[in-house]
Amino acid sequence: MAEVSFQPGLMISDPRADYTLVDSGDGRKLERYGDFHFIRPEPQAMWAPHESDWQADGEFLPASDDDGGGRWHLNANVPQEGWTQHWEEVTFTAQCTPFRHLAYFPDMDPVWRWIRSNMEDMEASQALNLFGYTGVGTLALSAAGSNLVHVDASKKSVSAARDNAALSCMTERPIRWIIDDAAKFAAREVRRERRYDAILLDPPKYGRGPDGEIWRLEEDLAPLVESCGKLLDENSRCLFLTVYAVRMSALAIGSLLQEKLLHLGGTIEVGELAVREQARGLLLPTAIYARWSSGKTT
């Protein structure tokens, strides 16, 4: 039976070469992505900024309605096709996207490191990255020695992930690149009686599959986690689930993992992801998480 810890924890992304949260406040944040600085909306930055005059290469201005739209205002020196960045062994392209982010999620840094730490004594471990996006997390796990299955519903995202693998000189690594609806793929893997040592789940609030499938987090997360629980066994190591931008508690998704993964034993923990601001050391929350680990080593 799994041991459940509902004492919330923190996984903090500190300033580093590829990304730094420089300053934040008044509903915005100033970030450095490689050589460029950007300003983006951040409703949770309710405090006053450390500096009043931010200098940036671009700013995302949200739309006046609640539909989540908006557009970038960029200086001429920001490459429209993106620029090269690095995370440990991984080289990838960062880019200003229409969805206000920059083609990877730097606050996932401690998540990738945690999964790698759970797998470091294994040879040729099998890992599944659902909603794999542009593949930085997939490549981070692959670089540590895991065999990967990378799944995303977006053909464009999977193409970008393959390009990032080429930039990282990792095209020969054992990675399967799959364009598919994550829930359907996981259900098929259960029917195939496949198993994995680690699963990374980073689902959006809303999305569409390649054949028009509709993903709604509140409705579809529970059956997906149930499928994932069936893809793990007594020799598996970990599962990590992140949830962004929804009215949901870390305790709720922790209880979901408790129900669906109880048979695996091990430990379930919950908490928040956060980024440490460089200016004052303030912690800016970005997501909630629930994670399972077996505690096993070989």
PDB file of C-alpha atoms in Angstrom:
ATOM      1  CA  MET A   1       0.000   0.000   0.000  1.00  0.00           C
ATOM      2  CA  ALA A   2       1.322   3.439  -0.906  1.00  0.00           C
ATOM      3  CA  GLU A   3       2.387   5.783   1.883  1.00  0.00           C
ATOM      4  CA  VAL A   4       0.773   9.180   1.337  1.00  0.00           C
ATOM      5  CA  SER A   5       2.394  12.433   2.441  1.00  0.00           C
ATOM      6  CA  PHE A   6      -0.032  15.357   2.279  1.00  0.00           C
ATOM      7  CA  GLN A   7       2.465  17.750   3.864  1.00  0.00           C
ATOM      8  CA  PRO A   8       2.893  19.973   0.783  1.00  0.00           C
ATOM      9  CA  GLY A   9       6.405  20.284  -0.592  1.00  0.00           C
ATOM     10  CA  LEU A  10       8.188  22.751  -2.859  1.00  0.00           C
ATOM     11  CA  MET A  11      10.249  22.030  -5.958  1.00  0.00           C
ATOM     12  CA  ILE A  12      12.130  25.220  -6.785  1.00  0.00           C
ATOM     13  CA  SER A  13      13.751  26.284 -10.039  1.00  0.00           C
ATOM     14  CA  ASP A  14      16.719  28.526  -9.178  1.00  0.00           C
ATOM     15  CA  PRO A  15      18.418  31.047 -11.516  1.00  0.00           C
ATOM     16  CA  ARG A  16      20.672  29.307 -14.044  1.00  0.00           C
ATOM     17  CA  ALA A  17      22.319  29.789 -17.432  1.00  0.00           C
ATOM     18  CA  ASP A  18      19.308  28.956 -19.623  1.00  0.00           C
ATOM     19  CA  TYR A  19      16.672  30.763 -17.564  1.00  0.00           C
ATOM     20  CA  THR A  20      16.321  33.306 -14.757  1.00  0.00           C
ATOM     21  CA  LEU A  21      13.290  35.003 -13.240  1.00  0.00           C
ATOM     22  CA  VAL A  22      14.889  38.437 -12.911  1.00  0.00           C
ATOM     23  CA  ASP A  23      12.075  40.393 -11.227  1.00  0.00           C
ATOM     24  CA  SER A  24       8.325  40.212 -10.710  1.00  0.00           C
ATOM     25  CA  GLY A  25       5.393  42.226  -9.441  1.00  0.00           C
ATOM     26  CA  ASP A  26       2.238  44.162 -10.322  1.00  0.00           C
ATOM     27  CA  GLY A  27       0.907  41.177 -12.277  1.00  0.00           C
ATOM     28  CA  ARG A  28       3.967  40.796 -14.532  1.00  0.00           C
ATOM     29  CA  LYS A  29       7.341  39.077 -14.587  1.00  0.00           C
ATOM     30  CA  LEU A  30      10.698  39.870 -16.182  1.00  0.00           C
ATOM     31  CA  GLU A  31      12.548  36.766 -17.361  1.00  0.00           C
ATOM     32  CA  ARG A  32      15.834  36.025 -19.061  1.00  0.00           C
ATOM     33  CA  TYR A  33      15.782  33.248 -21.639  1.00  0.00           C
ATOM     34  CA  GLY A  34      19.383  32.795 -22.719  1.00  0.00           C
ATOM     35  CA  ASP A  35      20.529  36.172 -24.080  1.00  0.00           C
ATOM     36  CA  PHE A  36      17.062  37.755 -24.248  1.00  0.00           C
ATOM     37  CA  HIS A  37      14.813  39.388 -21.657  1.00  0.00           C
ATOM     38  CA  PHE A  38      11.013  39.237 -21.865  1.00  0.00           C
ATOM     39  CA  ILE A  39       8.064  40.599 -19.916  1.00  0.00           C
ATOM     40  CA  ARG A  40       4.976  38.423 -19.560  1.00  0.00           C
ATOM     41  CA  PRO A  41       1.729  38.623 -17.573  1.00  0.00           C
ATOM     42  CA  GLU A  42       1.801  36.864 -14.202  1.00  0.00           C
ATOM     43  CA  PRO A  43      -1.396  37.206 -12.117  1.00  0.00           C
ATOM     44  CA  GLN A  44       0.201  35.568  -9.065  1.00  0.00           C
ATOM     45  CA  ALA A  45       2.885  38.267  -8.791  1.00  0.00           C
ATOM     46  CA  MET A  46       0.703  40.367  -6.490  1.00  0.00           C
ATOM     47  CA  TRP A  47       3.595  42.207  -4.833  1.00  0.00           C
ATOM     48  CA  ALA A  48       5.442  45.285  -6.083  1.00  0.00           C
ATOM     49  CA  PRO A  49       8.441  44.734  -8.394  1.00  0.00           C
ATOM     50  CA  HIS A  50      11.952  45.278  -7.078  1.00  0.00           C
ATOM     51  CA  GLU A  51      12.820  47.665  -9.926  1.00  0.00           C
ATOM     52  CA  SER A  52      10.378  50.073 -11.561  1.00  0.00           C
ATOM     53  CA  ASP A  53      12.121  50.360 -14.953  1.00  0.00           C
ATOM     54  CA  TRP A  54      12.357  46.997 -16.712  1.00  0.00           C
ATOM     55  CA  GLN A  55      14.440  46.742 -19.873  1.00  0.00           C
ATOM     56  CA  ALA A  56      13.346  43.892 -22.148  1.00  0.00           C
ATOM     57  CA  ASP A  57      13.683  42.625 -25.700  1.00  0.00           C
ATOM     58  CA  GLY A  58       9.989  41.853 -25.914  1.00  0.00           C
ATOM     59  CA  GLU A  59       6.702  41.872 -24.051  1.00  0.00           C
ATOM     60  CA  PHE A  60       3.541  39.804 -24.360  1.00  0.00           C
ATOM     61  CA  LEU A  61       0.444  42.000 -24.099  1.00  0.00           C
ATOM     62  CA  PRO A  62      -2.705  40.037 -23.233  1.00  0.00           C
ATOM     63  CA  ALA A  63      -6.028  40.648 -24.951  1.00  0.00           C
ATOM     64  CA  SER A  64      -8.664  42.697 -23.180  1.00  0.00           C
ATOM     65  CA  ASP A  65     -11.099  39.762 -22.984  1.00  0.00           C
ATOM     66  CA  ASP A  66     -10.869  36.507 -21.019  1.00  0.00           C
ATOM     67  CA  ASP A  67     -10.120  34.233 -23.970  1.00  0.00           C
ATOM     68  CA  GLY A  68      -6.399  34.104 -23.276  1.00  0.00           C
ATOM     69  CA  GLY A  69      -5.312  35.841 -26.466  1.00  0.00           C
ATOM     70  CA  GLY A  70      -2.783  38.588 -26.954  1.00  0.00           C
ATOM     71  CA  ARG A  71       0.342  39.292 -28.952  1.00  0.00           C
ATOM     72  CA  TRP A  72       4.065  39.846 -28.666  1.00  0.00           C
ATOM     73  CA  HIS A  73       5.794  43.194 -29.127  1.00  0.00           C
ATOM     74  CA  LEU A  74       9.393  42.288 -29.966  1.00  0.00           C
ATOM     75  CA  ASN A  75      12.549  44.234 -30.707  1.00  0.00           C
ATOM     76  CA  ALA A  76      14.193  43.614 -34.046  1.00  0.00           C
ATOM     77  CA  ASN A  77      17.045  41.684 -32.433  1.00  0.00           C
ATOM     78  CA  VAL A  78      14.768  38.806 -31.342  1.00  0.00           C
ATOM     79  CA  PRO A  79      14.999  36.064 -34.026  1.00  0.00           C
ATOM     80  CA  GLN A  80      11.528  35.176 -35.308  1.00  0.00           C
ATOM     81  CA  GLU A  81      12.670  31.604 -35.961  1.00  0.00           C
ATOM     82  CA  GLY A  82      13.961  31.233 -32.396  1.00  0.00           C
ATOM     83  CA  TRP A  83      17.365  30.943 -30.775  1.00  0.00           C
ATOM     84  CA  THR A  84      19.468  28.148 -29.331  1.00  0.00           C
ATOM     85  CA  GLN A  85      19.511  27.393 -25.614  1.00  0.00           C
ATOM     86  CA  HIS A  86      20.932  24.633 -23.417  1.00  0.00           C
ATOM     87  CA  TRP A  87      19.783  22.617 -20.424  1.00  0.00           C
ATOM     88  CA  GLU A  88      22.550  20.337 -19.151  1.00  0.00           C
ATOM     89  CA  GLU A  89      23.212  17.939 -22.089  1.00  0.00           C
ATOM     90  CA  VAL A  90      20.203  19.163 -24.092  1.00  0.00           C
ATOM     91  CA  THR A  91      20.344  21.793 -26.853  1.00  0.00           C
ATOM     92  CA  PHE A  92      17.039  23.180 -28.075  1.00  0.00           C
ATOM     93  CA  THR A  93      15.308  26.100 -29.789  1.00  0.00           C
ATOM     94  CA  ALA A  94      13.443  28.652 -27.684  1.00  0.00           C
ATOM     95  CA  GLN A  95      10.918  30.854 -29.454  1.00  0.00           C
ATOM     96  CA  CYS A  96       8.180  33.391 -28.715  1.00  0.00           C
ATOM     97  CA  THR A  97       4.950  31.492 -29.396  1.00  0.00           C
ATOM     98  CA  PRO A  98       1.401  32.840 -29.933  1.00  0.00           C
ATOM     99  CA  PHE A  99       0.451  31.211 -26.612  1.00  0.00           C
ATOM    100  CA  ARG A 100       2.673  33.621 -24.603  1.00  0.00           C
ATOM    101  CA  HIS A 101       5.254  30.979 -23.600  1.00  0.00           C
ATOM    102  CA  LEU A 102       8.651  30.330 -25.202  1.00  0.00           C
ATOM    103  CA  ALA A 103       8.535  26.733 -26.467  1.00  0.00           C
ATOM    104  CA  TYR A 104       9.665  25.083 -23.234  1.00  0.00           C
ATOM    105  CA  PHE A 105       8.844  25.321 -19.535  1.00  0.00           C
ATOM    106  CA  PRO A 106      11.928  26.192 -17.471  1.00  0.00           C
ATOM    107  CA  ASP A 107      10.194  25.547 -14.143  1.00  0.00           C
ATOM    108  CA  MET A 108      10.257  21.825 -15.038  1.00  0.00           C
ATOM    109  CA  ASP A 109      13.997  21.766 -14.265  1.00  0.00           C
ATOM    110  CA  PRO A 110      13.607  20.188 -10.774  1.00  0.00           C
ATOM    111  CA  VAL A 111      11.064  17.701 -12.149  1.00  0.00           C
ATOM    112  CA  TRP A 112      13.488  16.358 -14.773  1.00  0.00           C
ATOM    113  CA  ARG A 113      16.214  16.145 -12.144  1.00  0.00           C
ATOM    114  CA  TRP A 114      13.924  14.275  -9.732  1.00  0.00           C
ATOM    115  CA  ILE A 115      12.951  11.683 -12.337  1.00  0.00           C
ATOM    116  CA  ARG A 116      16.603  11.259 -13.341  1.00  0.00           C
ATOM    117  CA  SER A 117      17.577  10.704  -9.703  1.00  0.00           C
ATOM    118  CA  ASN A 118      15.007   7.912  -9.435  1.00  0.00           C
ATOM    119  CA  MET A 119      16.433   6.187 -12.527  1.00  0.00           C
ATOM    120  CA  GLU A 120      20.172   6.776 -12.154  1.00  0.00           C
ATOM    121  CA  ASP A 121      21.069   3.229 -11.083  1.00  0.00           C
ATOM    122  CA  MET A 122      19.072   1.576 -13.906  1.00  0.00           C
ATOM    123  CA  GLU A 123      20.340   0.535 -17.320  1.00  0.00           C
ATOM    124  CA  ALA A 124      18.083   1.078 -20.357  1.00  0.00           C
ATOM    125  CA  SER A 125      15.079   2.058 -18.250  1.00  0.00           C
ATOM    126  CA  GLN A 126      11.770   2.618 -20.052  1.00  0.00           C
ATOM    127  CA  ALA A 127      10.153   6.047 -19.680  1.00  0.00           C
ATOM    128  CA  LEU A 128       6.951   7.521 -21.104  1.00  0.00           C
ATOM    129  CA  ASN A 129       6.476  11.270 -21.607  1.00  0.00           C
ATOM    130  CA  LEU A 130       2.832  12.096 -22.302  1.00  0.00           C
ATOM    131  CA  PHE A 131       2.081  15.600 -23.612  1.00  0.00           C
ATOM    132  CA  GLY A 132       5.791  15.766 -24.449  1.00  0.00           C
ATOM    133  CA  TYR A 133       5.585  19.105 -26.330  1.00  0.00           C
ATOM    134  CA  THR A 134       8.938  20.178 -27.845  1.00  0.00           C
ATOM    135  CA  GLY A 135      10.854  17.365 -26.230  1.00  0.00           C
ATOM    136  CA  VAL A 136      13.191  19.101 -23.786  1.00  0.00           C
ATOM    137  CA  GLY A 137      12.016  16.829 -20.961  1.00  0.00           C
ATOM    138  CA  THR A 138      12.219  13.774 -23.202  1.00  0.00           C
ATOM    139  CA  LEU A 139      15.800  14.610 -24.141  1.00  0.00           C
ATOM    140  CA  ALA A 140      16.692  15.366 -20.523  1.00  0.00           C
ATOM    141  CA  LEU A 141      15.620  11.846 -19.539  1.00  0.00           C
ATOM    142  CA  SER A 142      17.150  10.258 -22.614  1.00  0.00           C
ATOM    143  CA  ALA A 143      20.506  11.914 -21.916  1.00  0.00           C
ATOM    144  CA  ALA A 144      20.507  10.189 -18.523  1.00  0.00           C
ATOM    145  CA  GLY A 145      20.185   6.775 -20.192  1.00  0.00           C
ATOM    146  CA  SER A 146      16.466   6.039 -20.426  1.00  0.00           C
ATOM    147  CA  ASN A 147      14.666   4.665 -23.460  1.00  0.00           C
ATOM    148  CA  LEU A 148      11.831   7.083 -24.198  1.00  0.00           C
ATOM    149  CA  VAL A 149       8.367   7.079 -25.713  1.00  0.00           C
ATOM    150  CA  HIS A 150       7.428  10.700 -26.480  1.00  0.00           C
ATOM    151  CA  VAL A 151       3.729  11.336 -27.162  1.00  0.00           C
ATOM    152  CA  ASP A 152       2.073  14.584 -28.218  1.00  0.00           C
ATOM    153  CA  ALA A 153      -1.074  15.304 -30.232  1.00  0.00           C
ATOM    154  CA  SER A 154       0.573  18.158 -32.145  1.00  0.00           C
ATOM    155  CA  LYS A 155       2.483  17.267 -35.294  1.00  0.00           C
ATOM    156  CA  LYS A 156       4.237  20.633 -35.073  1.00  0.00           C
ATOM    157  CA  SER A 157       5.409  19.980 -31.508  1.00  0.00           C
ATOM    158  CA  VAL A 158       6.723  16.512 -32.329  1.00  0.00           C
ATOM    159  CA  SER A 159       8.547  17.948 -35.340  1.00  0.00           C
ATOM    160  CA  ALA A 160      10.128  20.566 -33.066  1.00  0.00           C
ATOM    161  CA  ALA A 161      11.094  17.819 -30.607  1.00  0.00           C
ATOM    162  CA  ARG A 162      12.845  15.890 -33.387  1.00  0.00           C
ATOM    163  CA  ASP A 163      14.672  19.067 -34.396  1.00  0.00           C
ATOM    164  CA  ASN A 164      15.778  19.540 -30.801  1.00  0.00           C
ATOM    165  CA  ALA A 165      17.057  15.965 -30.744  1.00  0.00           C
ATOM    166  CA  ALA A 166      19.162  16.777 -33.802  1.00  0.00           C
ATOM    167  CA  LEU A 167      20.493  19.953 -32.157  1.00  0.00           C
ATOM    168  CA  SER A 168      21.425  17.840 -29.130  1.00  0.00           C
ATOM    169  CA  CYS A 169      23.177  15.211 -31.305  1.00  0.00           C
ATOM    170  CA  MET A 170      20.681  12.664 -29.937  1.00  0.00           C
ATOM    171  CA  THR A 171      18.988  11.440 -33.121  1.00  0.00           C
ATOM    172  CA  GLU A 172      20.411   7.955 -32.526  1.00  0.00           C
ATOM    173  CA  ARG A 173      19.057   7.719 -29.013  1.00  0.00           C
ATOM    174  CA  PRO A 174      16.265   5.142 -28.420  1.00  0.00           C
ATOM    175  CA  ILE A 175      13.316   7.523 -28.603  1.00  0.00           C
ATOM    176  CA  ARG A 176       9.957   6.766 -30.230  1.00  0.00           C
ATOM    177  CA  TRP A 177       8.288   9.951 -31.471  1.00  0.00           C
ATOM    178  CA  ILE A 178       4.510   9.479 -31.573  1.00  0.00           C
ATOM    179  CA  ILE A 179       1.764  11.863 -32.723  1.00  0.00           C
ATOM    180  CA  ASP A 180      -1.322  10.684 -30.864  1.00  0.00           C
ATOM    181  CA  ASP A 181      -3.954  11.519 -28.305  1.00  0.00           C
ATOM    182  CA  ALA A 182      -2.286  10.819 -24.944  1.00  0.00           C
ATOM    183  CA  ALA A 183      -5.311   9.150 -23.337  1.00  0.00           C
ATOM    184  CA  LYS A 184      -5.939   6.875 -26.316  1.00  0.00           C
ATOM    185  CA  PHE A 185      -2.272   5.936 -26.545  1.00  0.00           C
ATOM    186  CA  ALA A 186      -2.062   5.080 -22.840  1.00  0.00           C
ATOM    187  CA  ALA A 187      -5.215   2.938 -23.060  1.00  0.00           C
ATOM    188  CA  ARG A 188      -3.752   1.028 -26.034  1.00  0.00           C
ATOM    189  CA  GLU A 189      -0.500   0.475 -24.138  1.00  0.00           C
ATOM    190  CA  VAL A 190      -2.525  -1.060 -21.298  1.00  0.00           C
ATOM    191  CA  ARG A 191      -4.198  -3.456 -23.755  1.00  0.00           C
ATOM    192  CA  ARG A 192      -0.755  -4.321 -25.156  1.00  0.00           C
ATOM    193  CA  GLU A 193       0.364  -5.115 -21.586  1.00  0.00           C
ATOM    194  CA  ARG A 194       3.280  -2.713 -21.849  1.00  0.00           C
ATOM    195  CA  ARG A 195       5.071  -1.435 -18.746  1.00  0.00           C
ATOM    196  CA  TYR A 196       7.266   1.555 -17.918  1.00  0.00           C
ATOM    197  CA  ASP A 197       9.760   2.440 -15.214  1.00  0.00           C
ATOM    198  CA  ALA A 198       8.830   6.128 -15.204  1.00  0.00           C
ATOM    199  CA  ILE A 199       5.964   8.272 -16.515  1.00  0.00           C
ATOM    200  CA  LEU A 200       5.899  12.050 -16.885  1.00  0.00           C
ATOM    201  CA  LEU A 201       2.464  13.668 -17.207  1.00  0.00           C
ATOM    202  CA  ASP A 202       2.298  17.384 -18.042  1.00  0.00           C
ATOM    203  CA  PRO A 203      -1.252  17.824 -19.379  1.00  0.00           C
ATOM    204  CA  PRO A 204      -2.838  21.073 -20.551  1.00  0.00           C
ATOM    205  CA  LYS A 205      -6.124  22.357 -19.222  1.00  0.00           C
ATOM    206  CA  TYR A 206      -7.699  21.955 -22.668  1.00  0.00           C
ATOM    207  CA  GLY A 207      -6.480  20.442 -25.924  1.00  0.00           C
ATOM    208  CA  ARG A 208      -7.315  18.626 -29.135  1.00  0.00           C
ATOM    209  CA  GLY A 209      -5.990  15.327 -30.405  1.00  0.00           C
ATOM    210  CA  PRO A 210      -4.827  14.702 -33.995  1.00  0.00           C
ATOM    211  CA  ASP A 211      -8.267  13.328 -34.936  1.00  0.00           C
ATOM    212  CA  GLY A 212     -10.265  16.059 -33.211  1.00  0.00           C
ATOM    213  CA  GLU A 213     -10.361  14.404 -29.795  1.00  0.00           C
ATOM    214  CA  ILE A 214     -11.201  16.854 -27.026  1.00  0.00           C
ATOM    215  CA  TRP A 215      -9.084  16.893 -23.851  1.00  0.00           C
ATOM    216  CA  ARG A 216     -10.612  18.502 -20.767  1.00  0.00           C
ATOM    217  CA  LEU A 217      -8.437  18.185 -17.696  1.00  0.00           C
ATOM    218  CA  GLU A 218     -11.140  17.954 -15.060  1.00  0.00           C
ATOM    219  CA  GLU A 219     -13.005  15.239 -16.994  1.00  0.00           C
ATOM    220  CA  ASP A 220     -10.181  13.247 -18.571  1.00  0.00           C
ATOM    221  CA  LEU A 221      -7.343  13.264 -16.037  1.00  0.00           C
ATOM    222  CA  ALA A 222      -8.694  10.513 -13.766  1.00  0.00           C
ATOM    223  CA  PRO A 223      -9.059   7.824 -16.481  1.00  0.00           C
ATOM    224  CA  LEU A 224      -5.633   8.734 -17.872  1.00  0.00           C
ATOM    225  CA  VAL A 225      -3.992   8.354 -14.449  1.00  0.00           C
ATOM    226  CA  GLU A 226      -5.799   5.034 -14.047  1.00  0.00           C
ATOM    227  CA  SER A 227      -4.276   3.847 -17.345  1.00  0.00           C
ATOM    228  CA  CYS A 228      -0.853   5.037 -16.235  1.00  0.00           C
ATOM    229  CA  GLY A 229      -1.206   3.101 -12.995  1.00  0.00           C
ATOM    230  CA  LYS A 230      -1.665  -0.063 -15.061  1.00  0.00           C
ATOM    231  CA  LEU A 231       1.504   0.716 -17.028  1.00  0.00           C
ATOM    232  CA  LEU A 232       3.556   0.635 -13.821  1.00  0.00           C
ATOM    233  CA  ASP A 233       4.400  -2.450 -11.777  1.00  0.00           C
ATOM    234  CA  GLU A 234       6.337  -3.554  -8.704  1.00  0.00           C
ATOM    235  CA  ASN A 235       9.641  -2.804 -10.446  1.00  0.00           C
ATOM    236  CA  SER A 236       8.695   0.697 -11.679  1.00  0.00           C
ATOM    237  CA  ARG A 237      10.281   3.762 -10.121  1.00  0.00           C
ATOM    238  CA  CYS A 238       8.195   6.915 -10.434  1.00  0.00           C
ATOM    239  CA  LEU A 239       5.356   8.960 -11.918  1.00  0.00           C
ATOM    240  CA  PHE A 240       5.196  12.750 -11.932  1.00  0.00           C
ATOM    241  CA  LEU A 241       2.027  14.755 -12.635  1.00  0.00           C
ATOM    242  CA  THR A 242       1.936  18.543 -13.039  1.00  0.00           C
ATOM    243  CA  VAL A 243      -1.179  20.694 -13.355  1.00  0.00           C
ATOM    244  CA  TYR A 244      -1.133  24.329 -14.514  1.00  0.00           C
ATOM    245  CA  ALA A 245      -3.661  27.164 -14.572  1.00  0.00           C
ATOM    246  CA  VAL A 246      -6.717  25.445 -13.119  1.00  0.00           C
ATOM    247  CA  ARG A 247      -8.791  25.765  -9.976  1.00  0.00           C
ATOM    248  CA  MET A 248      -7.537  22.502  -8.554  1.00  0.00           C
ATOM    249  CA  SER A 249      -5.665  21.612  -5.379  1.00  0.00           C
ATOM    250  CA  ALA A 250      -2.442  19.633  -5.037  1.00  0.00           C
ATOM    251  CA  LEU A 251      -4.323  17.622  -2.419  1.00  0.00           C
ATOM    252  CA  ALA A 252      -6.948  16.690  -5.027  1.00  0.00           C
ATOM    253  CA  ILE A 253      -4.468  15.315  -7.548  1.00  0.00           C
ATOM    254  CA  GLY A 254      -2.573  13.620  -4.714  1.00  0.00           C
ATOM    255  CA  SER A 255      -5.757  11.830  -3.686  1.00  0.00           C
ATOM    256  CA  LEU A 256      -6.264  10.828  -7.337  1.00  0.00           C
ATOM    257  CA  LEU A 257      -2.824   9.206  -7.403  1.00  0.00           C
ATOM    258  CA  GLN A 258      -3.563   7.576  -4.049  1.00  0.00           C
ATOM    259  CA  GLU A 259      -6.643   5.906  -5.519  1.00  0.00           C
ATOM    260  CA  LYS A 260      -5.148   4.842  -8.859  1.00  0.00           C
ATOM    261  CA  LEU A 261      -1.622   3.863  -7.714  1.00  0.00           C
ATOM    262  CA  LEU A 262      -2.348   2.466  -4.256  1.00  0.00           C
ATOM    263  CA  HIS A 263      -1.537  -1.091  -5.383  1.00  0.00           C
ATOM    264  CA  LEU A 264       2.065  -0.125  -6.221  1.00  0.00           C
ATOM    265  CA  GLY A 265       3.177   0.701  -2.688  1.00  0.00           C
ATOM    266  CA  GLY A 266       5.861   3.364  -2.437  1.00  0.00           C
ATOM    267  CA  THR A 267       5.229   7.008  -1.583  1.00  0.00           C
ATOM    268  CA  ILE A 268       2.874   9.696  -2.940  1.00  0.00           C
ATOM    269  CA  GLU A 269       3.776  13.340  -2.329  1.00  0.00           C
ATOM    270  CA  VAL A 270       2.142  16.621  -3.304  1.00  0.00           C
ATOM    271  CA  GLY A 271       3.266  20.205  -3.572  1.00  0.00           C
ATOM    272  CA  GLU A 272       3.957  23.197  -5.786  1.00  0.00           C
ATOM    273  CA  LEU A 273       6.492  24.064  -8.441  1.00  0.00           C
ATOM    274  CA  ALA A 274       7.994  27.514  -8.012  1.00  0.00           C
ATOM    275  CA  VAL A 275      10.646  29.747  -9.566  1.00  0.00           C
ATOM    276  CA  ARG A 276      13.012  31.730  -7.365  1.00  0.00           C
ATOM    277  CA  GLU A 277      13.249  35.401  -8.282  1.00  0.00           C
ATOM    278  CA  GLN A 278      16.803  36.666  -8.660  1.00  0.00           C
ATOM    279  CA  ALA A 279      16.115  40.194  -7.359  1.00  0.00           C
ATOM    280  CA  ARG A 280      14.902  39.259  -3.867  1.00  0.00           C
ATOM    281  CA  GLY A 281      14.645  35.492  -3.690  1.00  0.00           C
ATOM    282  CA  LEU A 282      10.839  35.570  -3.726  1.00  0.00           C
ATOM    283  CA  LEU A 283       9.190  32.334  -4.840  1.00  0.00           C
ATOM    284  CA  LEU A 284       6.725  32.618  -7.725  1.00  0.00           C
ATOM    285  CA  PRO A 285       4.376  29.591  -7.889  1.00  0.00           C
ATOM    286  CA  THR A 286       3.827  28.080 -11.332  1.00  0.00           C
ATOM    287  CA  ALA A 287       2.045  24.735 -10.940  1.00  0.00           C
ATOM    288  CA  ILE A 288       0.848  22.093  -8.522  1.00  0.00           C
ATOM    289  CA  TYR A 289       2.161  18.556  -8.598  1.00  0.00           C
ATOM    290  CA  ALA A 290       1.618  15.054  -7.297  1.00  0.00           C
ATOM    291  CA  ARG A 291       4.309  12.410  -7.598  1.00  0.00           C
ATOM    292  CA  TRP A 292       4.722   8.731  -6.860  1.00  0.00           C
ATOM    293  CA  SER A 293       8.005   6.973  -6.204  1.00  0.00           C
ATOM    294  CA  SER A 294       8.697   3.377  -5.335  1.00  0.00           C
ATOM    295  CA  GLY A 295      11.815   4.032  -3.243  1.00  0.00           C
ATOM    296  CA  LYS A 296      13.466   1.073  -4.974  1.00  0.00           C
ATOM    297  CA  THR A 297      17.082   0.884  -6.146  1.00  0.00           C
ATOM    298  CA  THR A 298      18.859  -1.978  -7.868  1.00  0.00           C
TER     299      THR A 298
END
